[in-house]
Amino acid sequence: MSLFSIWLIPCEQDSRRLRQMIEALSRPHGAVPFDPHVTVISGETGDPDAVHALVKRVASRTSPFVLDVGGISCTESFFKSVFLTFEQSAALNRLHGSLRSRIEEHPGYRFFPHLSLLYCDMPLEDKRWLAGTVDAGMGPIRFSGLRTTTPGTEQGWRDVAAWRVVGTARLSA
């Protein structure tokens, strides 16, 4: 069995802008930059390609949509070092429900829509300071795709550089 995650991917223009923010926060702290995404669901499977086939079907029945940024936050967690939060979204909740009805979630996964800007082990005070440097008035983010990913190594998700893309599907309803 291997782990997988389904990511909601920003449109190209927003992705470029977010990638620049991620790189600007990552490089000075020795962190690995990554593609901007919102994890919609995570689980385990023996066949990531079969999971992606389901993802493509869901994507073909889902229209691109916008999420309004609610704010910027941070936690002690490596995976929620510095991140954008979002306002409630019926479109995102429907997407999560649609995927969840077809794919079994990992028992430890909790749906908490956010877009990470940094994955890094550092003191919380430093993360708070970094979060304060991010422009909170960035406006809504348009999402246009779903991506199926796996960790790529036995080290799991913490080995950010080894993440492997199984496939990407455009939201096209």
PDB file of C-alpha atoms in Angstrom:
ATOM      1  CA  MET A   1       0.000   0.000   0.000  1.00  0.00           C
ATOM      2  CA  SER A   2       1.220   3.488  -0.765  1.00  0.00           C
ATOM      3  CA  LEU A   3       0.073   6.871   0.449  1.00  0.00           C
ATOM      4  CA  PHE A   4      -1.504   9.364  -1.919  1.00  0.00           C
ATOM      5  CA  SER A   5      -3.042  12.823  -1.817  1.00  0.00           C
ATOM      6  CA  ILE A   6      -5.401  14.604  -4.175  1.00  0.00           C
ATOM      7  CA  TRP A   7      -4.517  18.261  -4.576  1.00  0.00           C
ATOM      8  CA  LEU A   8      -6.586  21.137  -5.848  1.00  0.00           C
ATOM      9  CA  ILE A   9      -4.297  23.145  -8.143  1.00  0.00           C
ATOM     10  CA  PRO A  10      -4.510  26.918  -8.768  1.00  0.00           C
ATOM     11  CA  CYS A  11      -4.838  28.258 -12.302  1.00  0.00           C
ATOM     12  CA  GLU A  12      -1.540  29.019 -14.039  1.00  0.00           C
ATOM     13  CA  GLN A  13      -1.476  32.744 -13.217  1.00  0.00           C
ATOM     14  CA  ASP A  14      -2.251  32.258  -9.513  1.00  0.00           C
ATOM     15  CA  SER A  15       0.091  29.269  -9.354  1.00  0.00           C
ATOM     16  CA  ARG A  16       3.016  31.392 -10.606  1.00  0.00           C
ATOM     17  CA  ARG A  17       2.315  34.094  -8.015  1.00  0.00           C
ATOM     18  CA  LEU A  18       1.995  31.554  -5.187  1.00  0.00           C
ATOM     19  CA  ARG A  19       5.102  29.646  -6.307  1.00  0.00           C
ATOM     20  CA  GLN A  20       7.095  32.897  -6.050  1.00  0.00           C
ATOM     21  CA  MET A  21       5.822  33.366  -2.487  1.00  0.00           C
ATOM     22  CA  ILE A  22       6.695  29.753  -1.603  1.00  0.00           C
ATOM     23  CA  GLU A  23      10.207  30.111  -3.023  1.00  0.00           C
ATOM     24  CA  ALA A  24      10.759  33.440  -1.244  1.00  0.00           C
ATOM     25  CA  LEU A  25       9.822  31.876   2.112  1.00  0.00           C
ATOM     26  CA  SER A  26      11.575  28.522   1.530  1.00  0.00           C
ATOM     27  CA  ARG A  27      15.028  29.406   0.235  1.00  0.00           C
ATOM     28  CA  PRO A  28      16.302  31.549   3.157  1.00  0.00           C
ATOM     29  CA  HIS A  29      15.353  28.764   5.579  1.00  0.00           C
ATOM     30  CA  GLY A  30      16.792  25.816   3.661  1.00  0.00           C
ATOM     31  CA  ALA A  31      13.304  24.465   2.982  1.00  0.00           C
ATOM     32  CA  VAL A  32      12.343  22.753  -0.261  1.00  0.00           C
ATOM     33  CA  PRO A  33       9.954  24.760  -2.479  1.00  0.00           C
ATOM     34  CA  PHE A  34       6.871  22.905  -3.723  1.00  0.00           C
ATOM     35  CA  ASP A  35       3.940  23.428  -6.057  1.00  0.00           C
ATOM     36  CA  PRO A  36       1.045  25.387  -4.534  1.00  0.00           C
ATOM     37  CA  HIS A  37      -1.936  23.197  -3.716  1.00  0.00           C
ATOM     38  CA  VAL A  38      -4.825  22.534  -1.363  1.00  0.00           C
ATOM     39  CA  THR A  39      -5.027  18.919  -0.188  1.00  0.00           C
ATOM     40  CA  VAL A  40      -8.606  17.739  -0.692  1.00  0.00           C
ATOM     41  CA  ILE A  41      -8.210  14.126   0.418  1.00  0.00           C
ATOM     42  CA  SER A  42      -5.439  11.694   1.450  1.00  0.00           C
ATOM     43  CA  GLY A  43      -5.453   7.936   1.681  1.00  0.00           C
ATOM     44  CA  GLU A  44      -3.667   4.664   0.958  1.00  0.00           C
ATOM     45  CA  THR A  45      -3.900   2.540  -2.150  1.00  0.00           C
ATOM     46  CA  GLY A  46      -2.252  -0.362  -3.909  1.00  0.00           C
ATOM     47  CA  ASP A  47      -2.841   1.354  -7.247  1.00  0.00           C
ATOM     48  CA  PRO A  48      -2.258   5.132  -7.488  1.00  0.00           C
ATOM     49  CA  ASP A  49      -3.105   5.027 -11.213  1.00  0.00           C
ATOM     50  CA  ALA A  50      -6.571   3.653 -10.423  1.00  0.00           C
ATOM     51  CA  VAL A  51      -7.067   6.463  -7.897  1.00  0.00           C
ATOM     52  CA  HIS A  52      -6.077   8.999 -10.544  1.00  0.00           C
ATOM     53  CA  ALA A  53      -8.586   7.473 -12.989  1.00  0.00           C
ATOM     54  CA  LEU A  54     -11.309   8.255 -10.414  1.00  0.00           C
ATOM     55  CA  VAL A  55      -9.881  11.754  -9.953  1.00  0.00           C
ATOM     56  CA  LYS A  56     -10.086  12.390 -13.719  1.00  0.00           C
ATOM     57  CA  ARG A  57     -13.779  11.436 -13.702  1.00  0.00           C
ATOM     58  CA  VAL A  58     -14.510  13.795 -10.802  1.00  0.00           C
ATOM     59  CA  ALA A  59     -12.507  16.595 -12.482  1.00  0.00           C
ATOM     60  CA  SER A  60     -14.495  16.204 -15.704  1.00  0.00           C
ATOM     61  CA  ARG A  61     -17.683  16.852 -13.705  1.00  0.00           C
ATOM     62  CA  THR A  62     -16.335  19.817 -11.730  1.00  0.00           C
ATOM     63  CA  SER A  63     -16.057  23.420 -12.923  1.00  0.00           C
ATOM     64  CA  PRO A  64     -13.112  25.648 -12.020  1.00  0.00           C
ATOM     65  CA  PHE A  65     -13.877  27.762  -8.952  1.00  0.00           C
ATOM     66  CA  VAL A  66     -12.519  30.510  -6.736  1.00  0.00           C
ATOM     67  CA  LEU A  67     -11.605  30.372  -3.048  1.00  0.00           C
ATOM     68  CA  ASP A  68     -11.490  33.579  -1.030  1.00  0.00           C
ATOM     69  CA  VAL A  69      -8.421  33.870   1.184  1.00  0.00           C
ATOM     70  CA  GLY A  70      -9.486  34.211   4.814  1.00  0.00           C
ATOM     71  CA  GLY A  71      -6.084  34.965   6.293  1.00  0.00           C
ATOM     72  CA  ILE A  72      -2.575  33.762   7.020  1.00  0.00           C
ATOM     73  CA  SER A  73      -1.733  31.444   9.868  1.00  0.00           C
ATOM     74  CA  CYS A  74       0.981  29.157  11.235  1.00  0.00           C
ATOM     75  CA  THR A  75       1.311  26.211  13.593  1.00  0.00           C
ATOM     76  CA  GLU A  76       4.098  24.128  15.107  1.00  0.00           C
ATOM     77  CA  SER A  77       3.361  21.411  12.532  1.00  0.00           C
ATOM     78  CA  PHE A  78       5.864  20.910   9.695  1.00  0.00           C
ATOM     79  CA  PHE A  79       2.963  20.673   7.223  1.00  0.00           C
ATOM     80  CA  LYS A  80       1.226  23.795   8.479  1.00  0.00           C
ATOM     81  CA  SER A  81       4.268  25.993   9.023  1.00  0.00           C
ATOM     82  CA  VAL A  82       2.911  29.114   7.270  1.00  0.00           C
ATOM     83  CA  PHE A  83      -0.308  28.861   5.267  1.00  0.00           C
ATOM     84  CA  LEU A  84      -3.282  30.640   3.760  1.00  0.00           C
ATOM     85  CA  THR A  85      -6.723  29.877   5.154  1.00  0.00           C
ATOM     86  CA  PHE A  86      -9.897  30.117   3.098  1.00  0.00           C
ATOM     87  CA  GLU A  87     -13.455  31.265   3.652  1.00  0.00           C
ATOM     88  CA  GLN A  88     -16.105  28.527   3.598  1.00  0.00           C
ATOM     89  CA  SER A  89     -16.769  27.272   0.068  1.00  0.00           C
ATOM     90  CA  ALA A  90     -19.718  25.199  -1.102  1.00  0.00           C
ATOM     91  CA  ALA A  91     -17.776  24.269  -4.272  1.00  0.00           C
ATOM     92  CA  LEU A  92     -14.814  22.933  -2.279  1.00  0.00           C
ATOM     93  CA  ASN A  93     -17.081  21.050   0.133  1.00  0.00           C
ATOM     94  CA  ARG A  94     -18.888  19.439  -2.835  1.00  0.00           C
ATOM     95  CA  LEU A  95     -15.555  18.449  -4.392  1.00  0.00           C
ATOM     96  CA  HIS A  96     -14.344  16.911  -1.135  1.00  0.00           C
ATOM     97  CA  GLY A  97     -17.639  15.036  -0.751  1.00  0.00           C
ATOM     98  CA  SER A  98     -17.488  13.771  -4.329  1.00  0.00           C
ATOM     99  CA  LEU A  99     -13.952  12.432  -3.875  1.00  0.00           C
ATOM    100  CA  ARG A 100     -14.720  11.023  -0.430  1.00  0.00           C
ATOM    101  CA  SER A 101     -17.680   9.061  -1.809  1.00  0.00           C
ATOM    102  CA  ARG A 102     -15.310   7.317  -4.265  1.00  0.00           C
ATOM    103  CA  ILE A 103     -12.024   7.156  -2.338  1.00  0.00           C
ATOM    104  CA  GLU A 104     -11.461   6.013   1.235  1.00  0.00           C
ATOM    105  CA  GLU A 105      -9.760   8.695   3.330  1.00  0.00           C
ATOM    106  CA  HIS A 106      -6.758   7.846   5.477  1.00  0.00           C
ATOM    107  CA  PRO A 107      -8.023   7.419   9.073  1.00  0.00           C
ATOM    108  CA  GLY A 108      -5.684  10.173  10.308  1.00  0.00           C
ATOM    109  CA  TYR A 109      -6.656  12.687   7.628  1.00  0.00           C
ATOM    110  CA  ARG A 110      -8.774  15.670   8.661  1.00  0.00           C
ATOM    111  CA  PHE A 111     -10.141  17.961   5.950  1.00  0.00           C
ATOM    112  CA  PHE A 112      -8.789  21.426   6.745  1.00  0.00           C
ATOM    113  CA  PRO A 113      -8.597  23.449   3.515  1.00  0.00           C
ATOM    114  CA  HIS A 114      -5.447  25.572   3.447  1.00  0.00           C
ATOM    115  CA  LEU A 115      -2.619  26.387   1.072  1.00  0.00           C
ATOM    116  CA  SER A 116       0.811  25.990   2.617  1.00  0.00           C
ATOM    117  CA  LEU A 117       3.490  28.537   1.801  1.00  0.00           C
ATOM    118  CA  LEU A 118       6.295  26.892   3.799  1.00  0.00           C
ATOM    119  CA  TYR A 119       7.144  23.430   5.152  1.00  0.00           C
ATOM    120  CA  CYS A 120       9.872  23.855   7.744  1.00  0.00           C
ATOM    121  CA  ASP A 121      10.918  22.810  11.234  1.00  0.00           C
ATOM    122  CA  MET A 122      11.507  26.052  13.139  1.00  0.00           C
ATOM    123  CA  PRO A 123      10.279  27.667  16.347  1.00  0.00           C
ATOM    124  CA  LEU A 124       6.677  28.848  16.304  1.00  0.00           C
ATOM    125  CA  GLU A 125       7.781  32.421  17.088  1.00  0.00           C
ATOM    126  CA  ASP A 126       9.801  32.463  13.851  1.00  0.00           C
ATOM    127  CA  LYS A 127       6.835  31.110  11.904  1.00  0.00           C
ATOM    128  CA  ARG A 128       4.631  33.838  13.373  1.00  0.00           C
ATOM    129  CA  TRP A 129       7.120  36.473  12.270  1.00  0.00           C
ATOM    130  CA  LEU A 130       7.267  34.999   8.743  1.00  0.00           C
ATOM    131  CA  ALA A 131       3.468  34.852   8.547  1.00  0.00           C
ATOM    132  CA  GLY A 132       3.434  38.554   9.366  1.00  0.00           C
ATOM    133  CA  THR A 133       5.610  39.285   6.323  1.00  0.00           C
ATOM    134  CA  VAL A 134       3.133  37.734   3.865  1.00  0.00           C
ATOM    135  CA  ASP A 135       0.747  40.080   2.046  1.00  0.00           C
ATOM    136  CA  ALA A 136      -2.678  39.099   3.384  1.00  0.00           C
ATOM    137  CA  GLY A 137      -4.541  41.158   0.780  1.00  0.00           C
ATOM    138  CA  MET A 138      -3.802  38.858  -2.115  1.00  0.00           C
ATOM    139  CA  GLY A 139      -7.425  38.398  -3.159  1.00  0.00           C
ATOM    140  CA  PRO A 140      -9.239  35.270  -4.286  1.00  0.00           C
ATOM    141  CA  ILE A 141      -7.430  32.297  -5.841  1.00  0.00           C
ATOM    142  CA  ARG A 142      -8.852  30.524  -8.899  1.00  0.00           C
ATOM    143  CA  PHE A 143      -8.478  26.734  -9.001  1.00  0.00           C
ATOM    144  CA  SER A 144      -8.534  24.787 -12.247  1.00  0.00           C
ATOM    145  CA  GLY A 145      -7.168  21.280 -11.689  1.00  0.00           C
ATOM    146  CA  LEU A 146      -6.742  18.204  -9.532  1.00  0.00           C
ATOM    147  CA  ARG A 147      -3.425  16.411  -9.067  1.00  0.00           C
ATOM    148  CA  THR A 148      -2.800  12.937  -7.687  1.00  0.00           C
ATOM    149  CA  THR A 149       0.513  12.704  -5.808  1.00  0.00           C
ATOM    150  CA  THR A 150       2.472  10.154  -3.788  1.00  0.00           C
ATOM    151  CA  PRO A 151       5.364  10.674  -1.365  1.00  0.00           C
ATOM    152  CA  GLY A 152       7.874   8.924  -3.619  1.00  0.00           C
ATOM    153  CA  THR A 153      10.074   7.512  -0.824  1.00  0.00           C
ATOM    154  CA  GLU A 154       9.760   5.504   2.365  1.00  0.00           C
ATOM    155  CA  GLN A 155      10.445   8.714   4.308  1.00  0.00           C
ATOM    156  CA  GLY A 156       6.903   9.765   3.447  1.00  0.00           C
ATOM    157  CA  TRP A 157       5.552  13.260   2.879  1.00  0.00           C
ATOM    158  CA  ARG A 158       8.368  15.014   4.793  1.00  0.00           C
ATOM    159  CA  ASP A 159      10.714  14.269   1.870  1.00  0.00           C
ATOM    160  CA  VAL A 160       9.192  17.122  -0.149  1.00  0.00           C
ATOM    161  CA  ALA A 161      11.762  16.895  -2.962  1.00  0.00           C
ATOM    162  CA  ALA A 162      10.739  13.278  -3.668  1.00  0.00           C
ATOM    163  CA  TRP A 163       7.006  13.868  -4.142  1.00  0.00           C
ATOM    164  CA  ARG A 164       5.812  12.173  -7.314  1.00  0.00           C
ATOM    165  CA  VAL A 165       2.977  13.346  -9.545  1.00  0.00           C
ATOM    166  CA  VAL A 166       0.801  10.453 -10.717  1.00  0.00           C
ATOM    167  CA  GLY A 167      -1.274  12.725 -12.941  1.00  0.00           C
ATOM    168  CA  THR A 168      -3.075  16.042 -13.297  1.00  0.00           C
ATOM    169  CA  ALA A 169      -6.645  16.576 -14.520  1.00  0.00           C
ATOM    170  CA  ARG A 170      -8.300  19.865 -15.493  1.00  0.00           C
ATOM    171  CA  LEU A 171     -11.588  20.858 -13.887  1.00  0.00           C
ATOM    172  CA  SER A 172     -13.743  20.922 -17.003  1.00  0.00           C
ATOM    173  CA  ALA A 173     -17.490  20.677 -16.345  1.00  0.00           C
TER     174      ALA A 173
END
